[in-house]
GROMACS .gro file of C-alpha atoms in nm:
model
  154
    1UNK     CA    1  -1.161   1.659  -0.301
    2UNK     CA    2  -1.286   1.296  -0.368
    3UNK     CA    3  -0.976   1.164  -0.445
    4UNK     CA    4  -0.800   1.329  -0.056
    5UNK     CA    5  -1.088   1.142   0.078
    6UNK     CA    6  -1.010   0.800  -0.079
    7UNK     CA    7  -0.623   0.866  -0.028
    8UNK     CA    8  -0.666   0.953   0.360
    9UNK     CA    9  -0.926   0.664   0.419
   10UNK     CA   10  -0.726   0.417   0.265
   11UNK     CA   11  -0.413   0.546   0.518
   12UNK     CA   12  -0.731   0.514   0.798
   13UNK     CA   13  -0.816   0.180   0.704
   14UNK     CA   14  -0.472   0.065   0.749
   15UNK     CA   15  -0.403   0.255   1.089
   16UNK     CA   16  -0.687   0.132   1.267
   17UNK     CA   17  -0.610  -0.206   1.081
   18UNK     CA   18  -0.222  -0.237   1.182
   19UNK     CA   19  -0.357  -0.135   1.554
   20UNK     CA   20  -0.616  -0.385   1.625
   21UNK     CA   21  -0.316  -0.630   1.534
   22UNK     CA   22  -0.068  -0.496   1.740
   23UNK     CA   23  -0.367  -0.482   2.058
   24UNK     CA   24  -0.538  -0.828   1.960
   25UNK     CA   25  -0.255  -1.036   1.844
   26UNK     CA   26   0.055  -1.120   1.992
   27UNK     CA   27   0.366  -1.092   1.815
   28UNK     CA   28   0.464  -1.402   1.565
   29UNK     CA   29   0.124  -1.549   1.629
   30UNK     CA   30  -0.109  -1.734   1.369
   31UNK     CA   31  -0.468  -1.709   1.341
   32UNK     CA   32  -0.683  -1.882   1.095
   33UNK     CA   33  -0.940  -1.679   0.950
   34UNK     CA   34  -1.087  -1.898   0.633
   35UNK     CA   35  -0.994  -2.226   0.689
   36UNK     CA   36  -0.680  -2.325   0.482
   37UNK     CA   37  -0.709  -1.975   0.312
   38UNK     CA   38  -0.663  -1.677   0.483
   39UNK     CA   39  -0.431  -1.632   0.815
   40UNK     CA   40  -0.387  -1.385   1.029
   41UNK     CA   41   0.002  -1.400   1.115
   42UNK     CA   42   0.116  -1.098   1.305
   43UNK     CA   43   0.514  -0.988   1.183
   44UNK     CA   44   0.692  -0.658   1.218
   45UNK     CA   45   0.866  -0.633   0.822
   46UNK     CA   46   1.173  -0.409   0.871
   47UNK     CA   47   1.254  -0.409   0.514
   48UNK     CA   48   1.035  -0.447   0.203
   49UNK     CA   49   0.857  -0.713   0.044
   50UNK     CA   50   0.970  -1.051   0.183
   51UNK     CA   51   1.226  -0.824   0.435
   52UNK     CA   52   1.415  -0.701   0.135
   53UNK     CA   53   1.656  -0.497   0.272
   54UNK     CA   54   1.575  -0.541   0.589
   55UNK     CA   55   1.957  -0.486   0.777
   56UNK     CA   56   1.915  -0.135   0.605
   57UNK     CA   57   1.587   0.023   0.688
   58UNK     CA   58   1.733   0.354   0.683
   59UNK     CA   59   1.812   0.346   0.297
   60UNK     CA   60   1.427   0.179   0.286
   61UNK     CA   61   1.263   0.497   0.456
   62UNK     CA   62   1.446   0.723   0.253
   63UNK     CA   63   1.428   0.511  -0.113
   64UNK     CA   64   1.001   0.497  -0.008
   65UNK     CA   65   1.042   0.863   0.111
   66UNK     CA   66   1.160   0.969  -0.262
   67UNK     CA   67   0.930   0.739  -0.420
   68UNK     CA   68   0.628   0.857  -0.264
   69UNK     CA   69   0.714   1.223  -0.308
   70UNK     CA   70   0.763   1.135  -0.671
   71UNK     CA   71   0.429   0.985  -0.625
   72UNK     CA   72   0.269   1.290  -0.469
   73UNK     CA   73   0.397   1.544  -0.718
   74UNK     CA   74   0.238   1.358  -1.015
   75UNK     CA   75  -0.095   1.312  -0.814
   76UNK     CA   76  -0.075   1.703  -0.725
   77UNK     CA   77  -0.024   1.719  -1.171
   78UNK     CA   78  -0.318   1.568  -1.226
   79UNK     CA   79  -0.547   1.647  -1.003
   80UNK     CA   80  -0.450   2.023  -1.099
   81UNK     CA   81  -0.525   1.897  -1.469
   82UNK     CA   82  -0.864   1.776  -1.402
   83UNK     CA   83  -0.797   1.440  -1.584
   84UNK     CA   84  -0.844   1.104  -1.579
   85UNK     CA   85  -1.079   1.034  -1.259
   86UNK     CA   86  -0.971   0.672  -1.285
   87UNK     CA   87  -0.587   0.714  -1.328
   88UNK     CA   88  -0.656   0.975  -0.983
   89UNK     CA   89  -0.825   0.714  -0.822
   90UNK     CA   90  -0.590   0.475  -0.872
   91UNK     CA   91  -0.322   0.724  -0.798
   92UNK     CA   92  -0.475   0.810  -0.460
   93UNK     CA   93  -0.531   0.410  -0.325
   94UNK     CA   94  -0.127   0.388  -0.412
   95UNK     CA   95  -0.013   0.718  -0.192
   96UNK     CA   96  -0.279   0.622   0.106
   97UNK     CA   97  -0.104   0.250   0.114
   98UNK     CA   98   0.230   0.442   0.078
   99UNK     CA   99   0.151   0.706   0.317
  100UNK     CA  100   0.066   0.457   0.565
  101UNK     CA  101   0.353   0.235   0.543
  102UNK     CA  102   0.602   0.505   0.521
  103UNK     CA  103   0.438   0.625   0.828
  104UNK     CA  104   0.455   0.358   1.039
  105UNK     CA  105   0.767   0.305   0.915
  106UNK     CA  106   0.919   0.665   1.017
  107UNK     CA  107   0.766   0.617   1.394
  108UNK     CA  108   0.850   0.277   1.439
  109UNK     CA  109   1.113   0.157   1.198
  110UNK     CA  110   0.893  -0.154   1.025
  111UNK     CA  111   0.550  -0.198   0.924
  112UNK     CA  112   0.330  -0.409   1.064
  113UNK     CA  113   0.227  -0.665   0.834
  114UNK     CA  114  -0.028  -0.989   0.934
  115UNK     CA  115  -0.270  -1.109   0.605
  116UNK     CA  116  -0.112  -1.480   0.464
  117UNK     CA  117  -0.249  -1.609   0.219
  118UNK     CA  118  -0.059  -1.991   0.201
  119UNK     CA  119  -0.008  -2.025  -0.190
  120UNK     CA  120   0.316  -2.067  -0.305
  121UNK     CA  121   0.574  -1.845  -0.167
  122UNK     CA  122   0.360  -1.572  -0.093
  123UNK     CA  123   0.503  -1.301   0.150
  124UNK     CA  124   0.269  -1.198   0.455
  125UNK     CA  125   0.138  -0.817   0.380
  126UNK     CA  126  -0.130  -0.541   0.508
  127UNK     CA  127  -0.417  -0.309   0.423
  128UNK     CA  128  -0.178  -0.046   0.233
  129UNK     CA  129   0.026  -0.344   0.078
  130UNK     CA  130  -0.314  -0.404  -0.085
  131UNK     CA  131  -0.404  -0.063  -0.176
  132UNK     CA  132  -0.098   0.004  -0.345
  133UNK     CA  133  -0.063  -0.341  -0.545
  134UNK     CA  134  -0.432  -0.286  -0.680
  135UNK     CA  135  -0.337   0.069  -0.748
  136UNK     CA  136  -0.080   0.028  -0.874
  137UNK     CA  137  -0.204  -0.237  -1.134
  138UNK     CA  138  -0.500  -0.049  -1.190
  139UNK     CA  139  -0.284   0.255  -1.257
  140UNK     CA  140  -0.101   0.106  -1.638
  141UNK     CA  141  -0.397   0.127  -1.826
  142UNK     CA  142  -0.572   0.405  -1.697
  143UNK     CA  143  -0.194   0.603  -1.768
  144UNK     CA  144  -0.227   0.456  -2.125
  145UNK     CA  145  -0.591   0.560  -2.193
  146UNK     CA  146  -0.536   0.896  -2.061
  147UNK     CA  147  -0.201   0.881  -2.254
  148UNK     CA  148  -0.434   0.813  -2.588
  149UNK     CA  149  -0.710   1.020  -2.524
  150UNK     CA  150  -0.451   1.301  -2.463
  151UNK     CA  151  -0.283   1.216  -2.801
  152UNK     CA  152  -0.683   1.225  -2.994
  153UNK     CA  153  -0.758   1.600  -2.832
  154UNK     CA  154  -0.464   1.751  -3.004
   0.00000   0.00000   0.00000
């Protein structure tokens, strides 16, 4: 149950975020937040990471669409399993960040995206951008020490 929780308030977290954007900022406009650190730079990101793809957000929906379900059904394995509260937690910050992209996404046709960070290159991103980079990072190792300790019981 734990895990639904931290799935569907990391999808909260980034609804109510993406909406105070879209009500408090207008569109293409910058906002410092930590001086020379942090912005606050309201886009709408039809395609993927640095508008990848964005002249085909059809094929995006459907590619994050298969992705997540793949996502879901291994989530739905584990939890079923019992295992590995850290590869589930992990698991469910990923799918919350998903589920709230893809579902702006499906209503809209892009995702809202308005934290810049000036370093580099560095694309402009959201709340569920976050939860499913840290997830997703987070979710190597705790694959491979479930993997191991998997390998140990038998």
């Amino acid at each position: 149950m734990k895990y639904w929780v931290i799935l569907l308030s990391v999808f909260g977290i980034d609804r109510i975020s993406k909406n105070w954007v879209q009500k408090k900022l207008s569109l293409g406009s910058r906002k410092e937040v930590w001086k020379d650190r942090l912005y606050f730079r309201h886009i709408k990101n039809k395609g993927m990471a640095y508008n990848t793809l964005e002249e085909n957000p059809k094929a995006v929906l459907r590619m994050t669409g298969i992705l997540m379900g793949i996502g879901f059904l291994q989530f739905l394995r584990l939890l079923h399993q019992k295992k590995s509260p850290a590869l589930l937690t992990s698991l469910a910050c990923m799918l919350g960040g998903a589920l709230g992209n893809f579902w702006e996404r499906a209503n809209t046709g892009w995702v809202t995206d308005f934290l810049y960070i000036p370093f580099r290159k560095a694309p402009i991103f959201n709340v569920a951008d976050i939860a499913i980079v840290l997830g997703g990072i987070c979710t190597i190792p705790f694959a491979w020490l479930a993997e191991r300790s998997n390998v140990k019981e038998m």
